[in-house]
Amino acid sequence: MPFGTDFSFWSLEILAAIFWTFNLPISCFLARSKATVWWLFLTQTFVDLALLAPTYVDLLSIGTYSSVQVWLRILQLGRVLQVPHWYRITGMAGQVREWLRHRSREFRACWNGMWLMVLGGMFLHAVTCAWFFIGNFPEGWVHEEQGFEGETWLQQYIRSFEWAISRLPPSHLPENMQLKTRAERFLAMFGTASMMLFGAIITSIVTNDMSDIRRVRRENKEAEFQVLDFSWNFSIGYDLQDKVQRYLQLSALRVR
Protein backbone atom coordinates (compact mmCIF):
# COMPACT_ATOMS: atom_id res chain seq x y z
CA MET A 1 0.00 0.00 0.00
CA PRO A 2 2.73 2.59 0.70
CA PHE A 3 4.08 2.11 -2.84
CA GLY A 4 0.72 2.87 -4.42
CA THR A 5 -2.36 0.88 -5.42
CA ASP A 6 -3.21 -0.32 -8.91
CA PHE A 7 -5.22 -3.06 -10.59
CA SER A 8 -2.82 -5.80 -9.51
CA PHE A 9 -3.16 -4.68 -5.90
CA TRP A 10 -6.95 -4.67 -6.27
CA SER A 11 -6.85 -8.24 -7.63
CA LEU A 12 -4.78 -9.37 -4.65
CA GLU A 13 -7.25 -7.68 -2.33
CA ILE A 14 -10.13 -9.62 -3.86
CA LEU A 15 -8.28 -12.92 -3.44
CA ALA A 16 -7.38 -12.04 0.14
CA ALA A 17 -10.98 -11.09 0.96
CA ILE A 18 -12.31 -14.36 -0.51
CA PHE A 19 -9.70 -16.45 1.30
CA TRP A 20 -10.21 -14.93 4.75
CA THR A 21 -14.00 -14.86 4.36
CA PHE A 22 -14.07 -18.61 3.71
CA ASN A 23 -11.54 -19.05 6.48
CA LEU A 24 -14.13 -18.04 9.10
CA PRO A 25 -16.55 -21.01 8.64
CA ILE A 26 -13.62 -23.40 8.20
CA SER A 27 -12.13 -22.15 11.46
CA CYS A 28 -15.47 -22.66 13.17
CA PHE A 29 -15.66 -26.24 11.89
CA LEU A 30 -12.12 -27.02 13.01
CA ALA A 31 -12.65 -25.44 16.42
CA ARG A 32 -15.81 -27.51 16.97
CA SER A 33 -14.33 -30.79 15.71
CA LYS A 34 -11.16 -30.37 17.78
CA ALA A 35 -13.04 -29.37 20.96
CA THR A 36 -11.29 -26.02 21.28
CA VAL A 37 -11.87 -23.98 24.43
CA TRP A 38 -14.95 -21.83 23.79
CA TRP A 39 -13.49 -18.53 25.01
CA LEU A 40 -10.39 -19.03 22.91
CA PHE A 41 -12.55 -19.79 19.88
CA LEU A 42 -14.66 -16.65 20.42
CA THR A 43 -11.52 -14.55 20.80
CA GLN A 44 -10.06 -15.88 17.56
CA THR A 45 -13.34 -15.33 15.71
CA PHE A 46 -13.48 -11.72 16.91
CA VAL A 47 -9.86 -11.19 15.89
CA ASP A 48 -10.55 -12.66 12.43
CA LEU A 49 -13.51 -10.35 11.91
CA ALA A 50 -11.51 -7.34 13.07
CA LEU A 51 -8.62 -8.20 10.77
CA LEU A 52 -10.91 -8.86 7.81
CA ALA A 53 -12.60 -5.46 8.01
CA PRO A 54 -9.59 -3.44 6.68
CA THR A 55 -9.48 -5.65 3.58
CA TYR A 56 -13.05 -4.70 2.63
CA VAL A 57 -12.33 -1.05 3.46
CA ASP A 58 -9.42 -1.13 1.01
CA LEU A 59 -11.64 -2.68 -1.68
CA LEU A 60 -14.17 0.12 -1.33
CA SER A 61 -11.49 2.82 -1.43
CA ILE A 62 -9.24 1.38 -4.12
CA GLY A 63 -6.79 3.86 -5.63
CA THR A 64 -6.33 5.85 -2.44
CA TYR A 65 -5.05 5.03 1.00
CA SER A 66 -4.49 6.83 4.26
CA SER A 67 -2.17 6.33 7.19
CA VAL A 68 -5.04 4.80 9.18
CA GLN A 69 -5.57 2.14 6.51
CA VAL A 70 -1.86 1.29 6.50
CA TRP A 71 -1.80 0.88 10.28
CA LEU A 72 -4.92 -1.29 10.14
CA ARG A 73 -3.24 -3.51 7.58
CA ILE A 74 -0.17 -3.74 9.80
CA LEU A 75 -2.42 -5.15 12.53
CA GLN A 76 -3.24 -8.02 10.19
CA LEU A 77 0.21 -9.38 10.99
CA GLY A 78 -1.50 -10.55 14.19
CA ARG A 79 -2.71 -13.55 12.20
CA VAL A 80 0.78 -14.95 12.59
CA LEU A 81 0.01 -15.51 16.29
CA GLN A 82 -2.75 -17.96 15.30
CA VAL A 83 -0.43 -20.17 13.25
CA PRO A 84 1.02 -22.23 16.18
CA HIS A 85 -2.47 -22.92 17.56
CA TRP A 86 -3.96 -24.13 14.26
CA TYR A 87 -0.73 -25.94 13.44
CA ARG A 88 -1.16 -27.95 16.62
CA ILE A 89 -4.90 -28.71 16.64
CA THR A 90 -5.01 -29.75 12.97
CA GLY A 91 -2.49 -32.51 13.66
CA MET A 92 0.12 -31.19 11.24
CA ALA A 93 2.66 -30.77 14.06
CA GLY A 94 2.75 -34.50 14.76
CA GLN A 95 2.87 -35.43 11.08
CA VAL A 96 5.75 -33.07 10.33
CA ARG A 97 7.61 -34.19 13.45
CA GLU A 98 7.22 -37.86 12.48
CA TRP A 99 8.27 -37.08 8.89
CA LEU A 100 11.41 -35.26 10.04
CA ARG A 101 12.26 -38.06 12.47
CA HIS A 102 12.95 -40.38 9.52
CA ARG A 103 15.22 -37.85 7.81
CA SER A 104 18.94 -37.39 8.30
CA ARG A 105 20.40 -34.68 10.49
CA GLU A 106 21.79 -32.98 7.38
CA PHE A 107 18.28 -32.71 5.96
CA ARG A 108 16.93 -31.34 9.22
CA ALA A 109 19.70 -28.76 9.30
CA CYS A 110 18.73 -27.67 5.76
CA TRP A 111 15.08 -27.63 6.87
CA ASN A 112 15.88 -25.26 9.73
CA GLY A 113 17.96 -23.09 7.42
CA MET A 114 15.11 -22.88 4.91
CA TRP A 115 12.66 -21.64 7.55
CA LEU A 116 15.19 -19.13 8.82
CA MET A 117 15.52 -17.78 5.28
CA VAL A 118 11.72 -17.51 4.98
CA LEU A 119 11.46 -15.63 8.27
CA GLY A 120 14.36 -13.39 7.29
CA GLY A 121 12.72 -12.60 3.95
CA MET A 122 9.44 -11.70 5.66
CA PHE A 123 11.31 -9.43 8.08
CA LEU A 124 13.19 -7.68 5.26
CA HIS A 125 9.96 -7.19 3.31
CA ALA A 126 8.25 -5.62 6.34
CA VAL A 127 11.24 -3.35 7.01
CA THR A 128 11.37 -2.32 3.33
CA CYS A 129 7.72 -1.27 3.31
CA ALA A 130 8.11 0.49 6.66
CA TRP A 131 11.11 2.46 5.39
CA PHE A 132 9.19 3.79 2.41
CA PHE A 133 6.10 4.55 4.49
CA ILE A 134 8.04 6.47 7.13
CA GLY A 135 10.36 8.13 4.63
CA ASN A 136 7.40 9.46 2.64
CA PHE A 137 6.55 11.97 5.37
CA PRO A 138 7.84 15.57 5.16
CA GLU A 139 11.64 15.78 5.53
CA GLY A 140 11.86 12.03 4.98
CA TRP A 141 14.49 10.32 2.86
CA VAL A 142 12.02 9.71 0.01
CA HIS A 143 11.68 13.44 -0.65
CA GLU A 144 15.45 13.86 -0.67
CA GLU A 145 15.83 11.44 -3.61
CA GLN A 146 15.52 13.41 -6.84
CA GLY A 147 12.94 11.93 -9.22
CA PHE A 148 12.23 9.07 -6.80
CA GLU A 149 8.52 9.80 -6.43
CA GLY A 150 7.92 9.53 -10.19
CA GLU A 151 9.37 6.03 -10.53
CA THR A 152 7.33 2.84 -10.72
CA TRP A 153 6.41 1.03 -7.53
CA LEU A 154 8.85 -1.78 -8.36
CA GLN A 155 11.77 0.64 -8.68
CA GLN A 156 10.68 2.34 -5.46
CA TYR A 157 10.51 -1.03 -3.71
CA ILE A 158 14.01 -2.01 -4.87
CA ARG A 159 15.42 1.34 -3.77
CA SER A 160 13.69 1.04 -0.39
CA PHE A 161 15.04 -2.48 -0.03
CA GLU A 162 18.57 -1.23 -0.66
CA TRP A 163 18.02 1.58 1.83
CA ALA A 164 16.73 -0.86 4.48
CA ILE A 165 19.66 -3.26 3.97
CA SER A 166 22.19 -0.44 4.28
CA ARG A 167 20.72 0.66 7.64
CA LEU A 168 20.68 -2.75 9.33
CA PRO A 169 24.40 -3.31 10.15
CA PRO A 170 25.41 -2.09 13.64
CA SER A 171 28.41 -0.28 12.11
CA HIS A 172 25.99 2.23 10.56
CA LEU A 173 24.44 3.19 13.91
CA PRO A 174 26.20 6.61 14.05
CA GLU A 175 24.84 7.40 10.58
CA ASN A 176 21.36 6.24 11.58
CA MET A 177 21.34 8.68 14.49
CA GLN A 178 21.86 11.52 12.00
CA LEU A 179 18.60 10.85 10.15
CA LYS A 180 16.29 13.85 10.09
CA THR A 181 13.01 12.41 11.39
CA ARG A 182 12.53 10.66 14.70
CA ALA A 183 10.53 7.85 13.07
CA GLU A 184 13.44 7.02 10.77
CA ARG A 185 15.88 6.95 13.68
CA PHE A 186 13.59 4.71 15.69
CA LEU A 187 13.06 2.33 12.76
CA ALA A 188 16.81 2.21 12.10
CA MET A 189 17.53 1.29 15.73
CA PHE A 190 14.74 -1.27 15.76
CA GLY A 191 16.01 -2.85 12.55
CA THR A 192 19.59 -3.01 13.84
CA ALA A 193 18.53 -4.55 17.16
CA SER A 194 16.30 -7.07 15.39
CA MET A 195 19.07 -8.03 12.99
CA MET A 196 21.50 -8.60 15.88
CA LEU A 197 18.94 -10.79 17.66
CA PHE A 198 18.10 -12.69 14.49
CA GLY A 199 21.80 -13.17 13.74
CA ALA A 200 22.38 -14.59 17.22
CA ILE A 201 19.48 -17.02 16.76
CA ILE A 202 20.79 -18.14 13.36
CA THR A 203 24.28 -18.64 14.76
CA SER A 204 22.95 -20.69 17.66
CA ILE A 205 20.77 -22.93 15.48
CA VAL A 206 23.44 -23.49 12.82
CA THR A 207 26.10 -24.18 15.46
CA ASN A 208 23.89 -26.76 17.21
CA ASP A 209 23.02 -28.48 13.93
CA MET A 210 26.65 -28.64 12.82
CA SER A 211 27.69 -29.93 16.24
CA ASP A 212 25.07 -32.70 16.09
CA ILE A 213 26.17 -33.70 12.58
CA ARG A 214 29.83 -33.87 13.60
CA ARG A 215 28.97 -35.86 16.74
CA VAL A 216 26.93 -38.44 14.81
CA ARG A 217 29.61 -38.83 12.16
CA ARG A 218 32.29 -39.26 14.81
CA GLU A 219 30.24 -41.92 16.61
CA ASN A 220 29.66 -43.77 13.32
CA LYS A 221 33.36 -43.68 12.51
CA GLU A 222 34.25 -44.98 15.96
CA ALA A 223 31.75 -47.85 15.57
CA GLU A 224 33.22 -48.75 12.17
CA PHE A 225 36.77 -48.70 13.55
CA GLN A 226 35.73 -50.94 16.44
CA VAL A 227 34.21 -53.43 14.00
CA LEU A 228 37.35 -53.37 11.85
CA ASP A 229 39.58 -53.89 14.90
CA PHE A 230 37.41 -56.76 16.10
CA SER A 231 37.44 -58.34 12.65
CA TRP A 232 41.20 -57.99 12.36
CA ASN A 233 41.94 -59.44 15.80
CA PHE A 234 39.64 -62.47 15.35
CA SER A 235 40.31 -63.03 11.62
CA ILE A 236 36.69 -62.55 10.48
CA GLY A 237 36.05 -62.88 6.75
CA TYR A 238 35.53 -59.91 4.47
CA ASP A 239 31.98 -60.94 3.55
CA LEU A 240 30.89 -60.87 7.17
CA GLN A 241 32.70 -57.56 7.68
CA ASP A 242 30.76 -56.00 4.80
CA LYS A 243 27.44 -57.29 6.20
CA VAL A 244 28.22 -55.87 9.66
CA GLN A 245 29.22 -52.49 8.22
CA ARG A 246 26.04 -52.29 6.14
CA TYR A 247 24.03 -53.16 9.22
CA LEU A 248 25.75 -50.38 11.17
CA GLN A 249 24.99 -47.90 8.39
CA LEU A 250 21.30 -48.86 8.35
CA SER A 251 21.15 -48.66 12.13
CA ALA A 252 22.72 -45.20 12.06
CA LEU A 253 20.10 -44.00 9.57
CA ARG A 254 17.28 -45.25 11.81
CA VAL A 255 18.80 -43.62 14.89
CA ARG A 256 19.06 -40.28 13.09
PDB file of N, CA and C in Angstrom, residues 5 16 80 83 88 129 131 138-139 153 160 179 192 199 216 248:
ATOM      1  N   THR A   5      -1.398   1.931  -5.119  1.00  0.00           N
ATOM      2  CA  THR A   5      -2.363   0.878  -5.419  1.00  0.00           C
ATOM      3  C   THR A   5      -2.743   0.944  -6.889  1.00  0.00           C
ATOM      4  N   ALA A  16      -7.543 -12.016  -1.319  1.00  0.00           N
ATOM      5  CA  ALA A  16      -7.382 -12.042   0.136  1.00  0.00           C
ATOM      6  C   ALA A  16      -8.731 -12.007   0.843  1.00  0.00           C
ATOM      7  N   VAL A  80      -0.355 -14.057  12.396  1.00  0.00           N
ATOM      8  CA  VAL A  80       0.785 -14.954  12.593  1.00  0.00           C
ATOM      9  C   VAL A  80       0.704 -15.627  13.957  1.00  0.00           C
ATOM     10  N   VAL A  83      -1.020 -19.036  13.970  1.00  0.00           N
ATOM     11  CA  VAL A  83      -0.432 -20.174  13.252  1.00  0.00           C
ATOM     12  C   VAL A  83      -0.048 -21.315  14.184  1.00  0.00           C
ATOM     13  N   ARG A  88      -1.112 -26.881  15.642  1.00  0.00           N
ATOM     14  CA  ARG A  88      -1.165 -27.950  16.624  1.00  0.00           C
ATOM     15  C   ARG A  88      -2.470 -28.730  16.579  1.00  0.00           C
ATOM     16  N   CYS A 129       8.963  -2.042   3.398  1.00  0.00           N
ATOM     17  CA  CYS A 129       7.716  -1.268   3.307  1.00  0.00           C
ATOM     18  C   CYS A 129       7.656  -0.183   4.375  1.00  0.00           C
ATOM     19  N   TRP A 131      10.189   1.381   5.736  1.00  0.00           N
ATOM     20  CA  TRP A 131      11.110   2.458   5.392  1.00  0.00           C
ATOM     21  C   TRP A 131      10.483   3.424   4.393  1.00  0.00           C
ATOM     22  N   PRO A 138       7.003  14.383   5.400  1.00  0.00           N
ATOM     23  CA  PRO A 138       7.844  15.570   5.158  1.00  0.00           C
ATOM     24  C   PRO A 138       9.208  15.423   5.818  1.00  0.00           C
ATOM     25  N   GLU A 139      10.242  15.857   5.114  1.00  0.00           N
ATOM     26  CA  GLU A 139      11.641  15.779   5.528  1.00  0.00           C
ATOM     27  C   GLU A 139      12.170  14.351   5.559  1.00  0.00           C
ATOM     28  N   TRP A 153       6.395   1.560  -8.897  1.00  0.00           N
ATOM     29  CA  TRP A 153       6.413   1.032  -7.535  1.00  0.00           C
ATOM     30  C   TRP A 153       7.491  -0.045  -7.368  1.00  0.00           C
ATOM     31  N   SER A 160      13.977   1.116  -1.828  1.00  0.00           N
ATOM     32  CA  SER A 160      13.695   1.042  -0.393  1.00  0.00           C
ATOM     33  C   SER A 160      14.352  -0.180   0.228  1.00  0.00           C
ATOM     34  N   LEU A 179      19.787  10.713  10.987  1.00  0.00           N
ATOM     35  CA  LEU A 179      18.602  10.855  10.150  1.00  0.00           C
ATOM     36  C   LEU A 179      17.734  12.007  10.652  1.00  0.00           C
ATOM     37  N   THR A 192      18.260  -2.545  13.435  1.00  0.00           N
ATOM     38  CA  THR A 192      19.591  -3.009  13.838  1.00  0.00           C
ATOM     39  C   THR A 192      19.507  -3.983  15.003  1.00  0.00           C
ATOM     40  N   GLY A 199      20.491 -12.585  14.034  1.00  0.00           N
ATOM     41  CA  GLY A 199      21.798 -13.166  13.745  1.00  0.00           C
ATOM     42  C   GLY A 199      22.265 -14.101  14.850  1.00  0.00           C
ATOM     43  N   VAL A 216      27.438 -37.182  15.378  1.00  0.00           N
ATOM     44  CA  VAL A 216      26.932 -38.437  14.815  1.00  0.00           C
ATOM     45  C   VAL A 216      27.954 -39.072  13.890  1.00  0.00           C
ATOM     46  N   LEU A 248      25.484 -51.579  10.382  1.00  0.00           N
ATOM     47  CA  LEU A 248      25.753 -50.383  11.171  1.00  0.00           C
ATOM     48  C   LEU A 248      25.268 -49.125  10.457  1.00  0.00           C
TER      49      LEU A 248
END
